[in-house]
C-alpha positions as a printed Julia matrix, in Angstrom:
83×3 Matrix{Float64}:
  0.07   0.17   -0.08
  2.79   2.17    0.82
  4.47   1.7    -2.61
  1.05   2.61   -4.51
  0.76   6.02   -2.54
  4.52   6.85   -3.18
  3.86   5.79   -6.93
  0.85   8.21   -6.97
  2.65  11.07   -5.29
  5.65  10.68   -7.49
  3.52  10.62  -10.58
  1.6   13.64   -9.39
  4.75  15.57   -8.89
  6.28  14.67  -12.24
  2.94  15.45  -13.98
  2.88  18.75  -12.42
  6.59  19.46  -13.3
  5.94  18.09  -16.84
  3.06  20.38  -17.44
  5.34  23.46  -16.31
  8.14  22.14  -18.58
  5.72  21.88  -21.39
  4.13  24.98  -20.95
  1.16  25.69  -23.37
  1.08  22.09  -24.26
 -0.6   20.76  -21.1
 -4.2   19.72  -20.41
 -4.69  21.46  -17.08
 -3.44  20.27  -13.51
 -5.58  17.31  -13.15
 -4.99  15.89  -16.39
 -1.23  16.58  -16.3
 -1.15  14.68  -13.01
 -2.8   11.76  -14.43
 -0.43  11.77  -17.58
  2.56  12.13  -14.85
  1.35   8.89  -13.1
  1.2    7.17  -16.52
  4.35   8.99  -17.75
  6.05   7.58  -14.6
  5.11   4.03  -15.56
  6.37   4.89  -19.02
  9.53   6.42  -17.62
 10.21   3.33  -15.27
  9.89   1.05  -18.2
 12.17   2.97  -20.39
 14.69   3.32  -17.57
 14.64  -0.66  -16.91
 15.08  -1.28  -20.66
 18.14   1.19  -20.62
 19.63  -0.3   -17.64
 19.23   2.7   -15.44
 18.62   1.76  -11.7
 16.71   4.01   -9.26
 19.02   5.64   -6.55
 16.28   7.04   -4.67
 13.03   9.06   -4.61
 14.62  12.13   -6.59
 15.77   9.66   -9.24
 12.29   8.19   -9.35
 10.87  11.75   -9.82
 13.35  12.63  -12.7
 12.6    9.32  -14.37
  8.8    9.86  -13.87
  9.15  13.34  -15.15
 10.99  12.33  -18.18
  8.3    9.8   -18.99
  5.59  12.45  -18.33
  7.25  14.85  -20.68
  7.33  12.33  -23.59
  3.97  11.2   -23.0
  2.66  14.96  -22.99
  4.62  15.59  -26.26
  3.34  12.44  -27.82
 -0.43  13.47  -26.79
  0.19  17.03  -27.73
  1.42  15.77  -31.29
 -1.51  13.32  -31.78
 -3.92  16.17  -30.77
 -2.38  18.83  -33.44
 -2.42  16.11  -36.2
 -6.06  15.27  -35.31
 -7.04  19.03  -35.96
């Protein structure tokens, strides 16, 4: 249960930060946080494939934020193409 809570908090922070980084391409705080959680899973998967190990909570946030930025960029690109 503690791991799930930590995952949600880390993803929320990462989503918020990704929304700030991708200024103008976000979807609002709530959706950015949800995308941050999904981006955390994406970033964690990509880090595992690349052989990057977690060195602590800060590393987890950076990995999740990277995944969230990639996810926000991909969703933004899809949204622009759909228009």
